[in-house]
Short mmCIF file of C-alpha atoms in Angstrom, two decimals:
data_model
loop_
_atom_site.label_atom_id
_atom_site.label_comp_id
_atom_site.label_asym_id
_atom_site.label_seq_id
_atom_site.Cartn_x
_atom_site.Cartn_y
_atom_site.Cartn_z
CA MET K 25 45.07 144.90 111.83
CA THR K 26 48.68 144.76 110.70
CA ARG K 27 49.70 141.47 109.01
CA ARG K 28 52.91 140.48 107.34
CA THR K 29 54.27 137.30 105.84
CA TRP K 30 57.92 136.17 105.60
CA GLN K 31 58.30 133.85 102.61
CA ASN K 32 61.22 131.43 102.09
CA THR K 33 61.91 132.29 98.46
CA ALA K 34 65.08 130.13 98.39
CA GLN K 35 62.99 126.99 99.03
CA ARG K 36 64.77 126.16 102.20
CA GLY K 37 63.37 126.11 105.70
CA LEU K 38 63.29 129.46 107.49
CA THR K 39 65.99 129.47 110.09
CA LEU K 40 64.98 129.75 113.72
CA LEU K 41 66.51 133.20 113.78
CA GLU K 42 64.20 134.33 110.98
CA VAL K 43 61.14 133.06 112.87
CA VAL K 44 62.28 134.89 115.99
CA VAL K 45 62.88 138.12 114.13
CA ALA K 46 59.42 137.96 112.51
CA LEU K 47 57.71 137.64 115.87
CA ALA K 48 59.97 140.03 117.71
CA LEU K 49 59.56 142.87 115.20
CA PHE K 50 55.77 142.87 115.43
CA ALA K 51 55.78 142.50 119.21
CA LEU K 52 58.27 145.37 119.50
CA VAL K 53 60.23 143.60 122.17
CA ALA K 54 63.96 143.54 122.80
CA THR K 55 64.27 139.86 123.69
CA ALA K 56 62.61 136.78 122.24
CA VAL K 57 62.67 133.68 124.40
CA LEU K 58 61.27 130.94 122.20
CA GLY K 59 61.59 127.22 123.04
CA GLY K 60 59.91 123.91 122.43
CA LEU K 61 59.08 124.61 118.79
CA GLY K 62 62.73 125.04 118.10
CA VAL K 63 65.78 124.48 120.23
CA GLY K 64 65.08 127.19 122.77
CA ILE K 65 63.36 129.49 120.28
CA LEU K 66 59.59 128.82 120.37
CA GLY K 67 58.05 127.32 123.48
CA ALA K 68 56.67 127.70 126.99
CA GLY K 69 52.94 128.30 127.48
CA ASN K 70 50.57 125.49 126.57
CA LEU K 71 52.23 123.95 123.52
CA ALA K 72 50.67 120.54 122.95
CA GLY K 73 53.96 118.91 121.91
CA GLN K 74 57.68 119.31 121.48
CA ALA K 75 59.51 119.81 118.21
CA GLN K 76 62.80 120.67 116.64
CA VAL K 77 62.54 123.33 113.96
CA ILE K 78 65.39 122.68 111.59
CA THR K 79 66.61 123.96 108.26
CA LEU K 80 67.07 121.21 105.71
CA ALA K 81 68.25 121.05 102.15
CA GLN K 82 65.47 120.07 99.76
CA ALA K 83 67.15 116.74 99.05
CA GLN K 84 67.10 115.86 102.74
CA MET K 85 63.38 116.65 103.10
CA GLU K 86 62.64 114.54 100.05
CA SER K 87 64.53 111.59 101.54
CA VAL K 88 62.11 111.22 104.46
CA LYS K 89 58.38 110.89 104.86
CA GLN K 90 56.89 114.42 104.88
CA GLN K 91 53.59 116.27 104.53
CA PRO K 92 52.53 119.91 104.01
CA TYR K 93 51.86 121.38 107.43
CA SER K 94 50.32 124.51 108.96
CA LEU K 95 50.62 125.50 112.60
CA THR K 96 48.58 128.37 114.12
CA GLY K 97 48.66 129.99 117.52
CA THR K 98 48.97 133.20 119.46
CA TYR K 99 51.73 134.99 121.24
CA ALA K 100 51.70 137.31 124.25
CA LEU K 101 54.07 139.92 125.57
CA ILE K 102 55.55 139.02 128.91
CA PRO K 103 57.44 141.70 130.84
CA ALA K 104 61.09 140.77 131.06
CA PRO K 105 62.90 143.90 132.21
CA PRO K 106 64.49 145.79 130.69
CA GLY K 107 62.32 144.60 127.76
CA TYR K 108 59.79 141.90 126.98
CA ALA K 109 59.75 138.22 126.09
CA ILE K 110 57.29 136.34 123.93
CA GLN K 111 55.17 133.46 125.19
CA VAL K 112 53.70 131.29 122.44
CA SER K 113 50.58 129.11 122.51
CA ALA K 114 49.88 126.63 119.69
CA THR K 115 46.51 125.19 118.72
CA ASP K 116 47.80 121.81 117.58
CA THR K 117 50.30 119.15 118.51
CA VAL K 118 53.67 120.12 117.13
CA PRO K 119 55.18 117.48 114.82
CA THR K 120 58.46 115.82 115.68
CA TYR K 121 60.31 117.47 112.81
CA LEU K 122 59.25 120.67 111.12
CA GLN K 123 60.57 122.70 108.21
CA ALA K 124 59.30 126.30 108.18
CA ILE K 125 58.74 127.72 104.67
CA ALA K 126 56.79 130.89 105.65
CA VAL K 127 55.52 132.50 108.83
CA THR K 128 52.67 135.07 109.01
CA VAL K 129 52.17 137.19 112.15
CA SER K 130 49.46 139.67 113.11
CA SER K 131 50.15 142.53 115.51
CA GLU K 132 46.42 143.14 116.11
CA ASP K 133 45.29 139.79 117.46
CA ARG K 134 48.79 138.59 118.08
CA SER K 135 48.32 135.46 116.08
CA PHE K 136 50.76 133.59 113.90
CA THR K 137 50.60 130.96 111.19
CA LEU K 138 53.59 128.81 110.28
CA GLU K 139 53.49 127.08 106.89
CA GLY K 140 55.90 124.35 105.95
CA TYR K 141 56.40 120.60 106.07
CA ARG K 142 56.47 118.04 108.79
CA ALA K 143 58.48 114.78 108.69
CA ASN K 144 58.59 111.66 110.80
CA ARG K 145 62.36 111.57 110.82
CA VAL K 146 65.36 113.40 109.53
CA PRO K 147 68.72 111.69 108.91
CA GLY K 148 71.11 112.32 111.77
CA VAL K 149 68.53 114.12 113.97
CA ALA K 150 67.23 112.56 117.17
CA PRO K 151 63.59 112.81 118.37
CA SER K 152 62.82 115.78 120.60
CA GLY K 153 63.92 115.32 124.16
CA GLN K 154 66.89 113.18 123.13
CA PRO K 155 70.36 114.31 122.19
CA PRO K 156 70.95 114.41 118.45
CA THR K 157 72.48 111.30 116.98
CA PRO K 158 75.97 112.33 115.94
CA THR K 159 76.80 111.84 112.32
CA PRO K 160 79.83 109.55 112.21
CA THR K 161 82.93 111.29 111.04
CA PRO K 162 84.32 109.43 108.05
CA VAL K 163 87.61 107.81 108.93
CA ALA K 164 90.04 107.33 106.13
CA THR K 165 91.20 103.77 105.72
CA PRO K 166 94.93 103.81 106.39
CA THR K 167 97.04 102.80 103.46
CA PRO K 168 99.27 99.90 104.51
CA THR K 169 102.91 100.81 104.53
CA PRO K 170 104.58 98.59 101.97
CA THR K 171 107.47 96.47 103.18
CA PRO K 172 110.63 97.97 101.70
CA THR K 173 112.35 95.86 99.07
CA PRO K 174 115.83 94.90 100.30
CA GLN K 175 118.69 96.28 98.27
CA TRP K 176 122.10 94.66 97.93
CA THR K 177 125.31 96.44 98.92
CA PRO K 178 128.82 94.95 98.66
CA VAL K 179 130.66 95.01 102.00
CA ALA K 180 134.13 93.91 103.08
CA SER K 181 135.18 90.79 101.21
CA ALA K 182 135.81 87.55 103.09
CA PRO K 183 139.46 86.85 103.95
CA ASN K 184 139.67 83.95 101.50
CA ARG K 185 137.73 82.11 98.80
CA ILE K 186 134.64 80.28 100.00
CA ARG K 187 133.24 77.10 98.55
CA SER K 188 131.36 73.97 99.69
CA GLY K 189 131.01 73.97 103.49
CA GLY K 190 130.86 77.75 103.68
CA ALA K 191 128.44 78.75 106.47
CA LEU K 192 127.20 81.71 108.53
CA THR K 193 125.60 82.22 111.94
CA THR K 194 125.14 85.20 114.26
CA ASP K 195 125.02 86.06 117.94
CA GLY K 196 122.93 89.13 117.06
CA THR K 197 125.93 91.46 117.04
CA ASN K 198 128.57 89.72 114.94
CA LEU K 199 128.52 87.07 112.24
CA TYR K 200 130.66 83.92 112.33
CA ALA K 201 131.73 82.04 109.21
CA PHE K 202 133.25 78.81 108.00
CA ARG K 203 135.27 79.16 104.84
CA GLY K 204 134.68 75.52 103.83
CA ASN K 205 136.51 74.69 100.63
CA GLY K 206 138.41 71.88 102.40
CA ALA K 207 139.97 74.35 104.86
CA SER K 208 139.67 74.99 108.61
CA ASP K 209 139.40 78.80 108.45
CA PHE K 210 136.91 80.37 110.86
CA TRP K 211 136.19 84.11 110.95
CA ARG K 212 134.13 86.80 112.65
CA TYR K 213 132.57 89.74 110.81
CA SER K 214 131.61 92.98 112.59
CA PRO K 215 128.71 94.82 110.88
CA THR K 216 129.59 97.91 112.90
CA LEU K 217 133.20 98.00 111.71
CA ASN K 218 132.59 96.30 108.35
CA ALA K 219 135.66 94.20 109.04
CA TRP K 220 136.65 90.53 109.28
CA VAL K 221 138.83 88.96 111.99
CA SER K 222 140.41 85.48 111.84
CA LEU K 223 139.58 83.31 114.85
CA ALA K 224 140.89 79.99 116.09
CA SER K 225 140.78 77.45 113.25
CA ALA K 226 138.26 74.63 113.34
CA PRO K 227 139.57 71.26 114.62
CA ASN K 228 139.64 69.88 111.07
CA ASN K 229 138.98 70.78 107.44
CA VAL K 230 135.37 71.70 106.60
CA GLN K 231 133.70 70.79 103.34
CA SER K 232 130.27 69.88 101.87
CA GLY K 233 127.68 69.76 104.67
CA GLY K 234 129.57 72.20 106.88
CA ALA K 235 127.10 74.20 109.01
CA LEU K 236 126.99 76.62 111.97
CA ALA K 237 124.49 77.64 114.68
CA TYR K 238 124.74 79.97 117.70
CA ALA K 239 123.40 79.43 121.23
CA ASN K 240 124.23 80.98 124.60
CA GLY K 241 127.73 82.27 123.94
CA PHE K 242 128.80 79.30 121.80
CA VAL K 243 128.97 78.54 118.09
CA TYR K 244 128.25 74.94 117.13
CA GLY K 245 129.48 73.43 113.89
CA PHE K 246 129.24 70.42 111.58
CA ARG K 247 132.41 69.46 109.79
CA GLY K 248 130.52 67.83 106.91
CA ALA K 249 132.81 66.17 104.34
CA ALA K 250 130.91 62.86 104.87
CA LYS K 251 132.12 62.84 108.51
CA VAL K 252 130.28 62.72 111.86
CA ASP K 253 132.37 65.44 113.58
CA PHE K 254 130.49 68.03 115.65
CA TRP K 255 132.22 70.86 117.52
CA ARG K 256 131.62 73.80 119.81
CA TYR K 257 133.42 77.14 119.71
CA THR K 258 133.58 79.20 122.92
CA ILE K 259 133.37 82.86 121.93
CA ALA K 260 134.82 84.17 125.19
CA GLY K 261 137.81 81.81 125.04
CA ASP K 262 138.35 81.66 121.26
CA ALA K 263 138.67 77.90 121.45
CA TRP K 264 137.07 74.78 119.94
CA SER K 265 135.90 71.61 121.68
CA ALA K 266 134.75 68.27 120.27
CA MET K 267 131.16 67.41 121.17
CA ALA K 268 129.06 64.25 120.72
CA ASP K 269 129.38 63.02 117.15
CA PHE K 270 126.33 63.05 114.95
CA PRO K 271 124.91 59.50 114.68
CA ALA K 272 125.66 59.28 110.91
CA LYS K 273 127.85 61.04 108.36
CA VAL K 274 126.90 64.57 107.32
CA ASP K 275 127.35 65.69 103.72
CA TRP K 276 125.69 67.89 101.05
CA GLY K 277 122.56 69.44 102.59
CA GLY K 278 123.83 69.19 106.16
CA ALA K 279 122.31 72.06 108.17
CA LEU K 280 121.91 73.39 111.71
CA ALA K 281 119.40 75.72 113.42
CA SER K 282 119.15 76.87 117.05
CA ASN K 283 116.09 77.70 119.14
CA GLY K 284 118.28 80.15 121.07
CA ALA K 285 118.01 78.13 124.24
CA ASN K 286 118.90 74.47 124.81
CA THR K 287 118.21 72.77 121.48
CA LEU K 288 119.76 72.60 118.02
CA TYR K 289 118.00 71.05 115.02
CA ALA K 290 119.87 69.32 112.23
CA PHE K 291 119.62 67.85 108.75
CA ARG K 292 122.13 65.18 107.93
CA GLY K 293 121.63 65.75 104.18
CA ASP K 294 123.45 63.30 101.91
CA GLY K 295 120.18 62.44 100.13
CA THR K 296 118.47 61.25 103.34
CA ASP K 297 115.41 62.46 105.26
CA THR K 298 117.18 62.29 108.64
CA PHE K 299 116.20 65.06 111.07
CA ALA K 300 117.53 65.25 114.62
CA ALA K 301 117.75 67.39 117.75
CA TYR K 302 120.75 68.08 119.92
CA SER K 303 120.39 68.75 123.65
CA ILE K 304 122.98 71.33 124.63
CA SER K 305 122.74 70.60 128.33
CA GLY K 306 122.89 66.84 127.76
CA ASN K 307 125.39 66.83 124.85
CA LEU K 308 123.09 64.27 123.28
CA TRP K 309 121.57 63.68 119.83
CA SER K 310 118.09 62.22 119.29
CA TYR K 311 116.18 61.50 116.10
CA LEU K 312 112.97 63.38 115.33
CA PRO K 313 110.25 62.59 112.74
CA THR K 314 111.88 62.34 109.33
CA ALA K 315 111.60 65.17 106.80
CA PRO K 316 108.91 64.92 104.10
CA GLY K 317 111.59 64.19 101.48
CA PRO K 318 115.29 63.46 100.99
CA VAL K 319 117.57 66.44 101.61
CA ALA K 320 120.71 67.10 99.58
CA ASP K 321 122.78 70.04 98.27
CA GLY K 322 120.98 73.30 99.04
CA GLY K 323 119.21 71.89 102.10
CA ALA K 324 118.89 74.54 104.81
CA LEU K 325 117.23 75.23 108.17
CA ALA K 326 116.05 78.31 110.09
CA TYR K 327 114.27 78.47 113.45
CA ALA K 328 111.42 80.95 114.10
CA ASN K 329 108.93 81.07 116.96
CA GLY K 330 108.52 77.38 117.69
CA TYR K 331 108.97 76.17 114.10
CA VAL K 332 111.93 74.96 112.08
CA TYR K 333 111.71 76.07 108.44
CA ALA K 334 113.46 73.94 105.86
CA LEU K 335 114.58 73.88 102.23
CA GLN K 336 114.86 70.43 100.69
CA GLY K 337 117.44 71.51 98.12
CA ASP K 338 118.42 68.77 95.66
CA LEU K 339 117.09 70.94 92.78
CA GLN K 340 113.58 70.81 94.27
CA THR K 341 111.15 73.59 95.26
CA ALA K 342 109.91 71.90 98.43
CA PHE K 343 109.68 74.07 101.55
CA TRP K 344 108.53 72.68 104.90
CA ARG K 345 108.31 73.53 108.56
CA TYR K 346 108.56 71.38 111.65
CA ASN K 347 106.21 72.12 114.55
CA VAL K 348 108.38 71.67 117.62
CA ALA K 349 105.46 71.42 120.06
CA GLY K 350 103.45 69.09 117.85
CA GLY K 351 106.36 67.02 116.64
CA SER K 352 105.17 67.02 113.04
CA TRP K 353 106.05 68.40 109.59
CA GLU K 354 103.91 70.64 107.40
CA VAL K 355 104.33 71.26 103.68
CA LEU K 356 104.37 74.98 102.88
CA ALA K 357 104.22 77.04 99.69
CA SER K 358 106.92 75.96 97.26
CA THR K 359 109.86 78.22 96.47
CA PRO K 360 109.61 80.20 93.21
CA ALA K 361 112.34 78.07 91.60
CA ALA K 362 114.45 74.99 92.28
CA VAL K 363 117.03 75.23 95.06
CA GLY K 364 120.53 73.80 94.57
CA GLN K 365 124.06 74.21 95.90
CA GLY K 366 124.31 77.43 97.90
CA GLY K 367 120.68 77.33 99.04
CA ALA K 368 120.33 79.07 102.41
CA LEU K 369 117.79 80.46 104.89
CA ALA K 370 117.78 83.26 107.48
CA TRP K 371 114.96 84.55 109.71
CA ASN K 372 114.74 88.32 110.27
CA GLY K 373 113.16 88.00 113.72
CA GLY K 374 109.72 89.05 112.40
CA ASP K 375 107.41 87.77 109.69
CA TYR K 376 110.00 86.97 107.05
CA VAL K 377 112.36 84.15 106.22
CA TYR K 378 114.86 85.03 103.49
CA ALA K 379 116.26 82.49 101.07
CA LEU K 380 119.01 82.06 98.51
CA GLY K 381 118.17 79.69 95.70
CA GLY K 382 121.82 79.01 94.86
CA ASN K 383 122.26 76.68 91.90
CA ASN K 384 124.72 79.10 90.26
CA ALA K 385 122.03 81.78 89.97
CA GLY K 386 121.11 85.06 91.70
CA SER K 387 117.71 83.95 93.00
CA PHE K 388 116.76 85.70 96.25
CA TRP K 389 113.34 85.40 97.86
CA ARG K 390 111.37 86.38 100.93
CA TYR K 391 108.82 84.12 102.61
CA SER K 392 105.94 85.60 104.62
CA ILE K 393 105.22 83.40 107.62
CA SER K 394 101.76 84.91 108.16
CA GLY K 395 100.80 84.71 104.49
CA ASN K 396 102.53 81.42 103.57
CA ALA K 397 103.72 83.08 100.37
CA TRP K 398 106.99 83.81 98.61
CA SER K 399 108.03 87.06 96.96
CA ALA K 400 110.88 87.45 94.50
CA LEU K 401 113.43 90.08 95.52
CA PRO K 402 116.28 91.68 93.56
CA ASP K 403 118.84 89.11 92.48
CA THR K 404 122.16 88.91 94.27
CA PRO K 405 124.94 90.94 92.63
CA ALA K 406 126.45 87.72 91.22
CA ALA K 407 125.55 84.03 90.94
CA VAL K 408 125.49 82.06 94.20
CA ASP K 409 126.62 78.44 94.34
CA ASP K 410 128.27 75.97 96.73
CA GLY K 411 129.29 77.74 99.94
CA GLY K 412 126.51 80.33 99.68
CA ALA K 413 125.15 81.28 103.11
CA LEU K 414 122.82 83.76 104.81
CA GLY K 415 122.78 85.48 108.21
CA TYR K 416 120.73 88.29 109.80
CA ALA K 417 122.16 90.69 112.38
CA VAL K 418 121.73 94.28 113.56
CA GLY K 419 118.67 94.86 111.37
CA ALA K 420 120.21 93.71 108.12
CA GLY K 421 120.87 90.52 106.20
CA TYR K 422 124.24 89.29 104.97
CA ALA K 423 125.19 86.75 102.33
CA LEU K 424 128.27 84.83 101.31
CA ARG K 425 128.28 84.19 97.61
CA GLY K 426 130.39 81.05 97.81
CA ASN K 427 131.13 79.83 94.30
CA ASN K 428 134.89 79.94 95.03
CA SER K 429 134.78 83.70 95.64
CA THR K 430 135.32 86.16 98.51
CA ASP K 431 132.14 88.13 97.72
CA PHE K 432 130.14 89.22 100.74
CA TRP K 433 127.03 91.38 100.53
CA LYS K 434 124.55 93.15 102.75
CA PHE K 435 120.83 93.43 102.07
CA GLN K 436 118.58 95.95 103.80
#
């Protein structure tokens, strides 16, 4: 009788190929068709069970329940022209998972003995007869792209010195500005051309409390200066018209914001908590719930997605928003420092509201709507004070310094 043993000296399971070769060499056949015992390798005949013969690292075998195991059986040559195939019969039920360490075959009685380990489970391997459970491919957690920090760039200076009553608004393409400073100057700035153009002068001199807002081809404006005057500028006709006066005088902290449709929102300022809405179609003012505190110099408004965001100014850090649908105010995270003359707001059309702190300082901040949190940004190139204003157009922000200067900057 000829007998030979193949030993796994590397202490890993014999591969299925090694088992096949061991049997095929002693049977002197050209083809080995083996299934059942291992993924199409050992099988057929009267095997009492199904198994997957697998090669595992020692650490994997030790991580599951396992036992020493010995499987015996016989094999027979089956004609399979132009050669032979091997049909295997086992004397015992084959375990679900099997690691072959050595296999001994006899060419005389055509018997074999497989020595190794059996296990109830193997990580990532399905029971026989079922598709293997795929091992999940690790997916790298994407690193959030940080929001770029805006940088300041000087652009074309305003046509004249700006002071109290200075204001900005935008139609999305151009910016429109009051000079304030007790003058009636009104200008348009083109971001594309980086150039200013003088437009028809306002109906009267604009001073503290001067404000602007855009809606549907028109620019609306408060005169301020402790007056009730309220006007509308027709962009297509380059002409001003008087509209319904505000119900009370507007002064320091006067502000306007537009919902882009039929309504403007307004602070009267002047140390009061007055808050009102203007119906464009009705040319009519109506009072809304009062602000949470008195608004004065540095008061500002910005509309964003159904809310009106507001700075109290008056050297306070209070920041609020008005829920248009709910008709109520909400106190938000305070600004990083007190807001005074030159305080301003501008919404970027996304998650951020930008703010100037004014008060003869360079404070510049960004408010996250989703996070209800402020972040300090690089200071303005010079101190901002009365007449400071913000606008956002064509993917960038713009700021008037005020403070009796012509300085005009871009941030992006």
